[in-house]
Amino acid sequence: MSEGAAKKEERRKFQAIKGTRDLLPPDTALWNRVEQTAHEVFSTFGFGEIRLPLFEETELFRRSVGAETDVGKEMWYTFQDPLDLEQIIKERQEAGPNPYADKYGDLRAALFEVQRRVQALTLRPEATASVCRAYIEHNMEQWPQPVKLYYVGPMFRRERPQKGRYRQFYQIGAEVLGVVRPEAKQDWEKEVGKDAAIDAEVIEMLITFFDKVGLQGAELSINSIGHNGPDCRPHYIGKLYNELLKIEDKLGPDSKRRIRTNPLRVLDSKLESEQSYIEKLPHITDSLCPACSAHYAELKHELALRGVRYHENWRLVRGLDYYMRTTFEITAQGLGSQNAVCGGGRYDGLVELLGGPPTKGIGFAIGEDRLILSLQESGKAPAQQGRDVYIAWMGERAHATAIRAAKDLRKAGFSVELPPVEQKFGKALGQADKLGAKYALILGDNEVAEGLWTLKTLADGSQAKFTEPDLLDHLRKSKRVSS
Ligand code: AMP
């Protein structure tokens, strides 16, 4: 690099990485309101918050999220952790000699360990796998069942950025996990009813949340994708596969590939030219086994009992084996093609797949970025919050009083702007206006000497004098009136 180029590089401005963005005020006020509403609504349904690490062992996602999904590993942010060989050697020495090892056994185990640790970490592309990992790690099957958890935070996927699709995006999600007691296995009819009621309650919680944040045009779609038993989904997939082969030449490259890797996912296709063919494919709900069919009927009944409106969408699928029965999605207006604000479903096999006991699970993830976009598009975003009081002060004595006044007003919950240096009153009032302040508190040496402070209402220019305690009283009363 030439010296000139190096200098230029040194002075280069930085930008946020493609697909990531800064969230700025006043937008962040809306983000906070949405998250606060989630905390409030979810806790009324008995959910507790879980805070998870942002990265996990890559293997956790490989085993759960897998490769042939929308969130497949080509989209992961994977990195190596510097290897702490000393630590590995120490741990192995502490573990003592392996009595079953042959000449190379210990060495092999050590190398395996090294390989496992080198193969690295991944920024979480979603949080369900982490919640299940935590359920197992903390023996939550010993807690009263089912365990109801929710989380809020960023996820990372290397997707092609566009409106409503980012590489760092935020999800608000919830999971209900319940270990399957051996005695419950016999009584499937009871279990089916119980599970459907849990699914319906999770969906009801979502709708309650969306109502409370004021999401416009929210539509709930539901479906059942059966289970992974021979008389259910695999049977349907066989049928689907045969039908797909018949229309293979009409499909685009992605769907063609999926016929062999994951035929269910063809139903997800948004490609216009494929729609008329896909519409004629057989429906999974016609091929469900009696238990899954009963579960689906029960789910609809439970939703109706809760006054939750839905429509059925037979093309709503999940591509992984451990997903079963209930799947659902919520779309909202103002989002263009990326209009799904929430996806969810039942995943009874996942905890077991990650090395835990047989456990049932259902959950959802709300795309917070899209939810916020939709709220903004429909004019639900709060306007920039101006200051309540701008303190216009002049003079040494007024400075000390202004500091005290700011402290007292802030303590009483008012937002206060206290300029760090004195300003001419005219300039100060202009500044107060710019900041959208409701009042200017005018403190000059006269006001301080008299003990009477001037409060100017900026909207109409009216002025009144108050003693210190009267002022607080007056502001409190007028805040109550306006809120
Ligand atoms: P998923 O975890 O793929 O089921 O997604 C759940 C929800 O997260 C979707 O309905 C979207 O609202 C949101 N979402 C998924 N991927 C992205 C992304 N790259 N950018 C913004 N939101 C996303």
Short mmCIF file of C-alpha atoms and ligand atoms in Angstrom, two decimals:
data_model
loop_
_atom_site.label_atom_id
_atom_site.label_comp_id
_atom_site.label_asym_id
_atom_site.label_seq_id
_atom_site.Cartn_x
_atom_site.Cartn_y
_atom_site.Cartn_z
CA MET A 1 0.00 0.00 0.00
CA SER A 2 1.39 3.43 -0.92
CA GLU A 3 1.82 5.97 1.85
CA GLY A 4 -1.06 8.03 0.49
CA ALA A 5 -3.38 5.04 0.38
CA ALA A 6 -2.36 4.02 3.89
CA LYS A 7 -3.15 7.51 5.20
CA LYS A 8 -6.50 7.46 3.45
CA GLU A 9 -7.25 4.03 4.92
CA GLU A 10 -6.34 5.36 8.36
CA ARG A 11 -8.80 8.21 8.02
CA ARG A 12 -11.54 6.06 6.54
CA LYS A 13 -14.91 6.31 8.28
CA PHE A 14 -16.35 3.11 9.65
CA GLN A 15 -19.78 1.80 8.84
CA ALA A 16 -21.91 -0.86 10.42
CA ILE A 17 -21.39 -4.25 8.76
CA LYS A 18 -23.78 -5.06 5.92
CA GLY A 19 -27.02 -6.47 7.26
CA THR A 20 -26.50 -4.97 10.73
CA ARG A 21 -27.78 -1.59 11.84
CA ASP A 22 -27.90 0.83 14.69
CA LEU A 23 -31.22 1.36 16.38
CA LEU A 24 -31.54 4.99 17.30
CA PRO A 25 -33.85 7.15 19.34
CA PRO A 26 -36.74 7.81 19.02
CA ASP A 27 -37.16 4.31 17.46
CA THR A 28 -35.57 2.66 20.48
CA ALA A 29 -38.46 3.96 22.61
CA LEU A 30 -40.76 1.77 20.50
CA TRP A 31 -38.39 -1.21 20.83
CA ASN A 32 -38.44 -0.79 24.58
CA ARG A 33 -42.21 -0.50 24.66
CA VAL A 34 -42.57 -3.70 22.62
CA GLU A 35 -40.15 -5.60 24.85
CA GLN A 36 -41.79 -4.26 27.99
CA THR A 37 -45.16 -5.45 26.69
CA ALA A 38 -43.68 -8.90 26.07
CA HIS A 39 -42.36 -9.03 29.65
CA GLU A 40 -45.77 -8.02 30.98
CA VAL A 41 -47.97 -10.24 28.82
CA PHE A 42 -45.76 -13.32 29.00
CA SER A 43 -45.48 -13.12 32.76
CA THR A 44 -49.29 -13.08 33.05
CA PHE A 45 -49.17 -16.49 31.31
CA GLY A 46 -46.61 -17.78 33.81
CA PHE A 47 -43.51 -17.52 31.60
CA GLY A 48 -40.12 -16.64 33.07
CA GLU A 49 -37.31 -14.96 31.18
CA ILE A 50 -34.21 -16.89 30.20
CA ARG A 51 -31.04 -15.06 29.14
CA LEU A 52 -28.89 -17.17 26.91
CA PRO A 53 -25.37 -16.86 25.52
CA LEU A 54 -25.07 -15.35 22.05
CA PHE A 55 -22.83 -18.17 20.89
CA GLU A 56 -22.82 -21.91 21.37
CA GLU A 57 -20.92 -24.94 20.16
CA THR A 58 -21.48 -25.24 16.42
CA GLU A 59 -22.45 -28.86 16.97
CA LEU A 60 -25.55 -27.82 18.93
CA PHE A 61 -26.97 -26.05 15.89
CA ARG A 62 -25.77 -28.70 13.50
CA ARG A 63 -27.73 -31.30 15.39
CA SER A 64 -30.86 -29.22 15.92
CA VAL A 65 -31.26 -26.69 13.15
CA GLY A 66 -29.48 -28.96 10.66
CA ALA A 67 -28.38 -28.09 7.18
CA GLU A 68 -31.32 -28.41 4.81
CA THR A 69 -33.39 -25.61 6.31
CA ASP A 70 -33.78 -21.89 5.78
CA VAL A 71 -31.36 -21.42 8.60
CA GLY A 72 -28.85 -23.93 7.18
CA LYS A 73 -25.21 -23.77 8.10
CA GLU A 74 -24.09 -21.77 5.08
CA MET A 75 -25.85 -18.93 6.90
CA TRP A 76 -24.06 -19.32 10.20
CA TYR A 77 -21.40 -17.09 11.62
CA THR A 78 -18.91 -19.66 12.79
CA PHE A 79 -15.53 -18.90 14.27
CA GLN A 80 -12.74 -20.68 16.05
CA ASP A 81 -11.99 -20.20 19.67
CA PRO A 82 -8.25 -20.04 20.34
CA LEU A 83 -7.33 -23.46 21.64
CA ASP A 84 -6.21 -23.69 25.24
CA LEU A 85 -4.03 -26.81 25.02
CA GLU A 86 -2.77 -26.40 28.59
CA GLN A 87 -6.34 -26.54 29.83
CA ILE A 88 -7.16 -29.65 27.80
CA ILE A 89 -4.04 -31.43 29.07
CA LYS A 90 -4.88 -30.43 32.65
CA GLU A 91 -8.46 -31.67 32.33
CA ARG A 92 -7.27 -34.97 30.89
CA GLN A 93 -4.71 -35.44 33.65
CA GLU A 94 -7.35 -34.73 36.27
CA ALA A 95 -9.64 -37.30 34.67
CA GLY A 96 -6.91 -39.93 35.37
CA PRO A 97 -5.76 -42.74 33.08
CA ASN A 98 -8.42 -44.45 31.05
CA PRO A 99 -8.36 -48.15 32.09
CA TYR A 100 -9.93 -49.22 28.78
CA ALA A 101 -7.51 -47.33 26.59
CA ASP A 102 -5.19 -49.26 24.29
CA LYS A 103 -1.75 -47.94 23.47
CA TYR A 104 -3.22 -45.00 21.56
CA GLY A 105 -6.56 -44.75 23.31
CA ASP A 106 -5.74 -41.78 25.49
CA LEU A 107 -4.05 -39.97 22.69
CA ARG A 108 -7.00 -40.59 20.42
CA ALA A 109 -9.42 -39.26 23.05
CA ALA A 110 -7.27 -36.17 23.53
CA LEU A 111 -7.11 -35.52 19.81
CA PHE A 112 -10.84 -35.96 19.56
CA GLU A 113 -11.27 -33.40 22.30
CA VAL A 114 -8.92 -31.00 20.53
CA GLN A 115 -10.84 -31.46 17.29
CA ARG A 116 -14.16 -30.88 19.03
CA ARG A 117 -12.94 -27.64 20.51
CA VAL A 118 -11.34 -26.39 17.34
CA GLN A 119 -14.47 -27.04 15.34
CA ALA A 120 -15.72 -24.04 16.99
CA LEU A 121 -18.47 -21.76 17.96
CA THR A 122 -21.40 -20.26 16.14
CA LEU A 123 -23.34 -17.08 16.76
CA ARG A 124 -26.83 -18.32 17.42
CA PRO A 125 -29.06 -18.29 14.32
CA GLU A 126 -32.08 -18.94 16.58
CA ALA A 127 -32.62 -19.67 20.26
CA THR A 128 -34.77 -22.81 20.53
CA ALA A 129 -31.69 -25.06 20.48
CA SER A 130 -30.08 -22.99 23.26
CA VAL A 131 -33.25 -23.14 25.38
CA CYS A 132 -33.31 -26.94 25.01
CA ARG A 133 -29.61 -27.13 25.84
CA ALA A 134 -30.24 -25.06 28.96
CA TYR A 135 -33.24 -27.25 29.90
CA ILE A 136 -30.98 -30.30 29.83
CA GLU A 137 -27.95 -28.63 31.39
CA HIS A 138 -29.90 -27.31 34.37
CA ASN A 139 -31.97 -30.48 34.86
CA MET A 140 -35.15 -28.54 34.37
CA GLU A 141 -37.07 -31.80 34.09
CA GLN A 142 -36.92 -31.68 37.92
CA TRP A 143 -38.81 -28.37 37.95
CA PRO A 144 -42.61 -28.32 37.96
CA GLN A 145 -43.60 -29.25 34.41
CA PRO A 146 -44.06 -27.85 31.90
CA VAL A 147 -41.32 -25.25 32.10
CA LYS A 148 -42.33 -22.01 30.38
CA LEU A 149 -39.52 -19.75 29.23
CA TYR A 150 -39.17 -16.72 27.01
CA TYR A 151 -36.24 -14.78 25.65
CA VAL A 152 -35.51 -11.50 23.87
CA GLY A 153 -32.37 -10.86 21.91
CA PRO A 154 -30.34 -10.78 18.72
CA MET A 155 -29.90 -13.69 16.28
CA PHE A 156 -27.38 -13.92 13.46
CA ARG A 157 -27.86 -15.30 9.96
CA ARG A 158 -25.85 -14.48 6.87
CA GLU A 159 -28.87 -13.76 4.68
CA ARG A 160 -29.21 -11.44 1.73
CA PRO A 161 -30.22 -8.19 3.41
CA GLN A 162 -33.41 -6.47 2.31
CA LYS A 163 -36.30 -4.65 3.96
CA GLY A 164 -37.27 -6.76 6.97
CA ARG A 165 -34.34 -9.12 6.59
CA TYR A 166 -31.07 -8.52 8.38
CA ARG A 167 -27.96 -10.40 9.37
CA GLN A 168 -28.32 -9.35 12.97
CA PHE A 169 -31.98 -9.29 13.82
CA TYR A 170 -33.98 -9.60 17.01
CA GLN A 171 -36.40 -12.21 18.18
CA ILE A 172 -38.81 -12.42 21.05
CA GLY A 173 -39.53 -16.07 21.58
CA ALA A 174 -41.10 -18.46 24.04
CA GLU A 175 -40.88 -22.20 24.62
CA VAL A 176 -42.89 -24.63 26.73
CA LEU A 177 -40.96 -27.78 27.61
CA GLY A 178 -42.34 -30.74 29.52
CA VAL A 179 -40.62 -34.02 30.24
CA VAL A 180 -42.68 -37.10 29.34
CA ARG A 181 -43.25 -39.27 32.41
CA PRO A 182 -43.22 -42.97 31.51
CA GLU A 183 -46.79 -43.43 32.81
CA ALA A 184 -48.08 -40.69 30.47
CA LYS A 185 -47.01 -42.64 27.41
CA GLN A 186 -49.93 -45.04 27.77
CA ASP A 187 -52.63 -42.46 27.93
CA TRP A 188 -52.33 -40.76 24.57
CA GLU A 189 -55.87 -39.48 24.40
CA LYS A 190 -55.42 -37.45 27.56
CA GLU A 191 -52.02 -36.29 26.36
CA VAL A 192 -53.38 -35.22 22.98
CA GLY A 193 -56.00 -33.02 24.64
CA LYS A 194 -53.50 -31.58 27.09
CA ASP A 195 -50.93 -30.82 24.39
CA ALA A 196 -53.50 -29.15 22.17
CA ALA A 197 -54.59 -26.92 25.07
CA ILE A 198 -50.96 -25.94 25.66
CA ASP A 199 -50.49 -25.15 21.96
CA ALA A 200 -53.66 -23.06 21.96
CA GLU A 201 -52.61 -21.17 25.07
CA VAL A 202 -49.21 -20.35 23.56
CA ILE A 203 -51.00 -18.99 20.48
CA GLU A 204 -53.47 -17.08 22.65
CA MET A 205 -50.54 -15.48 24.47
CA LEU A 206 -49.09 -14.36 21.14
CA ILE A 207 -52.35 -12.83 19.99
CA THR A 208 -52.76 -11.08 23.34
CA PHE A 209 -49.27 -9.65 22.92
CA PHE A 210 -49.85 -8.50 19.34
CA ASP A 211 -53.16 -6.90 20.34
CA LYS A 212 -51.53 -5.07 23.19
CA VAL A 213 -48.69 -3.65 21.06
CA GLY A 214 -51.28 -2.61 18.46
CA LEU A 215 -50.14 -4.73 15.49
CA GLN A 216 -52.47 -4.06 12.55
CA GLY A 217 -53.81 -6.73 10.21
CA ALA A 218 -52.30 -9.66 12.08
CA GLU A 219 -53.41 -12.97 10.57
CA LEU A 220 -52.84 -16.32 12.16
CA SER A 221 -52.38 -19.41 9.98
CA ILE A 222 -52.23 -22.88 11.46
CA ASN A 223 -51.52 -26.36 10.19
CA SER A 224 -50.65 -29.80 11.45
CA ILE A 225 -47.68 -31.65 10.01
CA GLY A 226 -48.38 -34.90 11.83
CA HIS A 227 -45.56 -36.88 13.37
CA ASN A 228 -42.64 -38.94 12.23
CA GLY A 229 -44.36 -42.35 12.48
CA PRO A 230 -44.85 -44.63 9.45
CA ASP A 231 -48.63 -44.19 9.33
CA CYS A 232 -48.40 -40.41 9.37
CA ARG A 233 -45.96 -37.88 7.91
CA PRO A 234 -43.53 -40.31 6.21
CA HIS A 235 -46.53 -41.86 4.47
CA TYR A 236 -47.61 -38.41 3.28
CA ILE A 237 -44.08 -37.48 2.22
CA GLY A 238 -43.99 -40.65 0.07
CA LYS A 239 -47.20 -39.56 -1.62
CA LEU A 240 -45.93 -36.02 -2.02
CA TYR A 241 -42.64 -37.24 -3.45
CA ASN A 242 -44.40 -39.25 -6.14
CA GLU A 243 -46.57 -36.29 -7.08
CA LEU A 244 -43.58 -33.96 -7.13
CA LEU A 245 -41.71 -36.26 -9.52
CA LYS A 246 -44.61 -35.87 -11.94
CA ILE A 247 -44.23 -32.08 -12.00
CA GLU A 248 -40.45 -31.93 -11.57
CA ASP A 249 -39.81 -30.29 -14.94
CA LYS A 250 -42.21 -27.47 -14.02
CA LEU A 251 -40.28 -26.54 -10.88
CA GLY A 252 -37.33 -24.20 -10.37
CA PRO A 253 -33.87 -25.38 -9.24
CA ASP A 254 -34.49 -24.91 -5.49
CA SER A 255 -37.68 -26.94 -5.48
CA LYS A 256 -36.12 -29.56 -7.75
CA ARG A 257 -33.32 -30.06 -5.26
CA ARG A 258 -35.77 -30.20 -2.38
CA ILE A 259 -37.77 -33.03 -3.97
CA ARG A 260 -34.92 -35.30 -2.94
CA THR A 261 -33.54 -33.55 0.11
CA ASN A 262 -36.70 -32.35 1.83
CA PRO A 263 -39.90 -32.58 -0.23
CA LEU A 264 -42.08 -30.89 2.42
CA ARG A 265 -40.12 -27.69 1.93
CA VAL A 266 -41.30 -27.44 -1.69
CA LEU A 267 -44.65 -26.38 -0.21
CA ASP A 268 -42.89 -23.28 1.20
CA SER A 269 -41.99 -22.03 -2.26
CA LYS A 270 -42.96 -18.46 -3.07
CA LEU A 271 -41.91 -18.77 -6.72
CA GLU A 272 -44.82 -17.47 -8.82
CA SER A 273 -44.36 -19.93 -11.69
CA GLU A 274 -44.65 -22.94 -9.34
CA GLN A 275 -47.78 -21.93 -7.50
CA SER A 276 -50.42 -23.43 -9.78
CA TYR A 277 -48.67 -26.83 -9.60
CA ILE A 278 -48.06 -26.79 -5.88
CA GLU A 279 -51.68 -25.86 -5.21
CA LYS A 280 -52.77 -29.21 -6.67
CA LEU A 281 -50.51 -31.35 -4.48
CA PRO A 282 -52.06 -33.58 -1.80
CA HIS A 283 -52.72 -32.05 1.64
CA ILE A 284 -51.00 -33.44 4.71
CA THR A 285 -54.12 -33.02 6.83
CA ASP A 286 -55.76 -35.75 4.72
CA SER A 287 -52.97 -38.17 5.64
CA LEU A 288 -52.64 -37.70 9.40
CA CYS A 289 -52.73 -40.71 11.74
CA PRO A 290 -55.73 -40.83 14.14
CA ALA A 291 -53.77 -39.35 17.08
CA CYS A 292 -52.41 -36.40 15.08
CA SER A 293 -55.78 -35.87 13.47
CA ALA A 294 -57.42 -35.79 16.92
CA HIS A 295 -54.75 -33.39 18.14
CA TYR A 296 -55.41 -31.02 15.25
CA ALA A 297 -59.18 -31.11 15.81
CA GLU A 298 -58.61 -30.48 19.50
CA LEU A 299 -56.29 -27.55 18.75
CA LYS A 300 -58.96 -25.87 16.63
CA HIS A 301 -61.53 -26.47 19.36
CA GLU A 302 -59.20 -25.00 22.01
CA LEU A 303 -58.51 -21.94 19.84
CA ALA A 304 -62.24 -21.41 19.35
CA LEU A 305 -62.77 -21.62 23.13
CA ARG A 306 -60.23 -18.82 23.50
CA GLY A 307 -61.83 -16.68 20.80
CA VAL A 308 -58.68 -16.88 18.66
CA ARG A 309 -59.42 -16.48 14.94
CA TYR A 310 -57.26 -18.43 12.50
CA HIS A 311 -57.20 -19.82 9.06
CA GLU A 312 -55.81 -23.13 8.00
CA ASN A 313 -52.90 -23.18 5.60
CA TRP A 314 -51.98 -26.69 4.52
CA ARG A 315 -48.70 -25.42 3.03
CA LEU A 316 -47.31 -24.22 6.34
CA VAL A 317 -44.56 -26.74 7.09
CA ARG A 318 -41.33 -27.21 8.96
CA GLY A 319 -38.58 -29.20 7.35
CA LEU A 320 -37.14 -31.05 10.35
CA ASP A 321 -38.11 -34.48 11.60
CA TYR A 322 -38.55 -33.49 15.21
CA TYR A 323 -41.16 -30.85 14.32
CA MET A 324 -44.59 -32.31 14.69
CA ARG A 325 -48.28 -31.56 14.75
CA THR A 326 -48.97 -27.88 15.34
CA THR A 327 -47.28 -25.30 13.15
CA PHE A 328 -48.36 -21.69 12.95
CA GLU A 329 -47.38 -18.37 11.51
CA ILE A 330 -48.53 -14.78 11.91
CA THR A 331 -48.33 -12.27 9.11
CA ALA A 332 -48.87 -8.53 9.38
CA GLN A 333 -49.39 -5.62 7.03
CA GLY A 334 -46.91 -3.09 5.71
CA LEU A 335 -44.04 -5.53 5.29
CA GLY A 336 -44.01 -6.41 1.59
CA SER A 337 -42.72 -9.89 0.80
CA GLN A 338 -41.17 -10.43 4.25
CA ASN A 339 -44.53 -10.31 5.97
CA ALA A 340 -44.15 -13.14 8.51
CA VAL A 341 -43.75 -11.63 11.95
CA CYS A 342 -43.84 -14.87 13.86
CA GLY A 343 -43.33 -18.58 13.29
CA GLY A 344 -43.85 -21.42 15.69
CA GLY A 345 -44.54 -25.07 16.18
CA ARG A 346 -44.38 -28.20 18.26
CA TYR A 347 -41.07 -30.06 18.48
CA ASP A 348 -41.48 -33.02 20.80
CA GLY A 349 -38.27 -34.80 19.76
CA LEU A 350 -35.74 -32.01 20.04
CA VAL A 351 -34.63 -32.22 23.66
CA GLU A 352 -34.03 -35.95 23.26
CA LEU A 353 -32.08 -35.32 20.07
CA LEU A 354 -29.80 -33.04 22.09
CA GLY A 355 -29.13 -35.73 24.68
CA GLY A 356 -31.94 -34.99 27.15
CA PRO A 357 -34.89 -37.08 28.35
CA PRO A 358 -38.00 -37.56 26.14
CA THR A 359 -39.56 -34.12 26.33
CA LYS A 360 -42.39 -32.33 24.62
CA GLY A 361 -41.94 -28.84 23.37
CA ILE A 362 -43.71 -26.04 21.60
CA GLY A 363 -42.56 -22.52 20.92
CA PHE A 364 -42.50 -19.53 18.66
CA ALA A 365 -40.19 -16.74 17.60
CA ILE A 366 -41.40 -13.25 16.78
CA GLY A 367 -39.26 -11.21 14.38
CA GLU A 368 -39.00 -8.03 16.41
CA ASP A 369 -37.51 -5.96 13.55
CA ARG A 370 -40.51 -6.76 11.37
CA LEU A 371 -42.97 -6.19 14.17
CA ILE A 372 -41.46 -2.73 14.73
CA LEU A 373 -41.52 -1.99 10.98
CA SER A 374 -45.17 -2.92 10.79
CA LEU A 375 -46.02 -0.76 13.82
CA GLN A 376 -44.14 2.16 12.28
CA GLU A 377 -45.88 1.73 8.92
CA SER A 378 -49.25 1.84 10.59
CA GLY A 379 -48.38 5.01 12.52
CA LYS A 380 -48.15 3.30 15.89
CA ALA A 381 -44.69 4.59 16.61
CA PRO A 382 -44.40 7.10 19.43
CA ALA A 383 -43.18 10.53 18.34
CA GLN A 384 -39.88 11.84 19.62
CA GLN A 385 -40.28 12.59 23.29
CA GLY A 386 -39.35 16.22 23.97
CA ARG A 387 -37.95 17.38 27.31
CA ASP A 388 -40.39 18.50 29.95
CA VAL A 389 -38.29 21.37 31.18
CA TYR A 390 -35.41 23.35 29.75
CA ILE A 391 -33.63 25.35 32.41
CA ALA A 392 -32.53 28.73 31.11
CA TRP A 393 -30.11 30.09 33.68
CA MET A 394 -27.79 33.08 33.85
CA GLY A 395 -25.39 34.10 36.59
CA GLU A 396 -23.24 32.36 39.17
CA ARG A 397 -25.95 32.07 41.84
CA ALA A 398 -28.51 30.94 39.32
CA HIS A 399 -26.13 28.14 38.24
CA ALA A 400 -26.17 26.51 41.67
CA THR A 401 -29.96 26.87 41.89
CA ALA A 402 -30.37 25.46 38.39
CA ILE A 403 -28.37 22.36 39.34
CA ARG A 404 -30.53 21.84 42.41
CA ALA A 405 -33.74 22.43 40.46
CA ALA A 406 -32.66 19.91 37.80
CA LYS A 407 -31.93 17.32 40.48
CA ASP A 408 -35.33 17.79 42.15
CA LEU A 409 -37.29 17.80 38.90
CA ARG A 410 -35.53 14.66 37.65
CA LYS A 411 -36.16 12.97 40.96
CA ALA A 412 -39.85 13.74 40.47
CA GLY A 413 -39.67 12.02 37.05
CA PHE A 414 -39.46 15.02 34.71
CA SER A 415 -37.01 15.05 31.85
CA VAL A 416 -34.80 18.07 32.20
CA GLU A 417 -32.22 19.74 29.99
CA LEU A 418 -29.68 21.75 31.90
CA PRO A 419 -27.31 23.64 29.61
CA PRO A 420 -23.71 23.27 30.84
CA VAL A 421 -22.86 26.94 30.35
CA GLU A 422 -25.00 30.01 30.75
CA GLN A 423 -26.78 31.33 27.67
CA LYS A 424 -28.53 34.56 26.84
CA PHE A 425 -32.24 33.97 27.50
CA GLY A 426 -33.17 34.46 23.84
CA LYS A 427 -30.74 31.75 22.73
CA ALA A 428 -31.80 29.46 25.57
CA LEU A 429 -35.47 29.74 24.58
CA GLY A 430 -34.60 28.96 20.95
CA GLN A 431 -32.71 25.86 22.11
CA ALA A 432 -35.63 24.79 24.33
CA ASP A 433 -37.91 25.08 21.31
CA LYS A 434 -35.61 22.95 19.16
CA LEU A 435 -35.57 20.21 21.79
CA GLY A 436 -39.36 20.22 21.89
CA ALA A 437 -39.40 21.23 25.56
CA LYS A 438 -42.80 21.95 27.08
CA TYR A 439 -41.51 24.53 29.55
CA ALA A 440 -38.57 26.80 30.04
CA LEU A 441 -37.67 27.46 33.64
CA ILE A 442 -36.07 30.88 33.74
CA LEU A 443 -33.53 31.40 36.49
CA GLY A 444 -31.70 34.68 36.65
CA ASP A 445 -30.18 36.41 39.66
CA ASN A 446 -33.50 38.22 40.27
CA GLU A 447 -35.49 34.99 40.43
CA VAL A 448 -32.99 33.46 42.81
CA ALA A 449 -32.97 36.52 45.07
CA GLU A 450 -36.80 36.70 45.16
CA GLY A 451 -37.28 32.94 45.52
CA LEU A 452 -39.81 33.13 42.73
CA TRP A 453 -39.03 31.19 39.57
CA THR A 454 -40.45 31.99 36.14
CA LEU A 455 -41.99 29.17 34.17
CA LYS A 456 -42.69 29.80 30.52
CA THR A 457 -45.07 27.50 28.63
CA LEU A 458 -43.49 27.27 25.22
CA ALA A 459 -46.63 26.31 23.28
CA ASP A 460 -48.44 29.60 24.02
CA GLY A 461 -45.68 31.81 25.42
CA SER A 462 -47.52 32.38 28.72
CA GLN A 463 -45.46 32.93 31.87
CA ALA A 464 -46.10 32.55 35.57
CA LYS A 465 -44.05 32.83 38.75
CA PHE A 466 -43.83 30.05 41.33
CA THR A 467 -42.06 29.32 44.55
CA GLU A 468 -39.93 26.18 44.38
CA PRO A 469 -42.49 23.81 45.99
CA ASP A 470 -45.40 25.35 44.05
CA LEU A 471 -43.56 24.84 40.80
CA LEU A 472 -43.17 21.10 41.38
CA ASP A 473 -46.82 20.87 42.32
CA HIS A 474 -47.90 22.76 39.23
CA LEU A 475 -45.78 20.60 36.92
CA ARG A 476 -47.03 17.41 38.52
CA LYS A 477 -50.66 18.50 38.06
CA SER A 478 -50.21 19.52 34.45
CA LYS A 479 -48.42 16.24 33.67
CA ARG A 480 -51.33 14.32 35.12
CA VAL A 481 -53.79 16.31 32.98
CA SER A 482 -51.85 15.74 29.77
CA SER A 483 -51.19 12.01 30.29
P1 AMP B 1 -37.64 -18.48 12.14
O1 AMP B 1 -36.72 -18.53 13.33
O2 AMP B 1 -36.91 -18.62 10.84
O3 AMP B 1 -38.85 -19.34 12.28
O4 AMP B 1 -38.19 -16.98 12.11
C1 AMP B 1 -39.11 -16.46 13.04
C2 AMP B 1 -39.34 -15.02 12.70
O5 AMP B 1 -38.12 -14.29 12.80
C3 AMP B 1 -39.78 -14.77 11.25
O6 AMP B 1 -41.18 -14.87 11.15
C4 AMP B 1 -39.31 -13.37 11.01
O7 AMP B 1 -40.25 -12.44 11.49
C5 AMP B 1 -38.06 -13.26 11.85
N1 AMP B 1 -36.84 -13.40 11.04
C6 AMP B 1 -36.24 -14.53 10.59
N2 AMP B 1 -35.12 -14.25 9.90
C7 AMP B 1 -34.99 -12.90 9.89
C8 AMP B 1 -34.03 -11.98 9.37
N3 AMP B 1 -32.94 -12.39 8.71
N4 AMP B 1 -34.23 -10.65 9.56
C9 AMP B 1 -35.31 -10.21 10.26
N5 AMP B 1 -36.23 -11.03 10.80
C10 AMP B 1 -36.09 -12.36 10.62
#
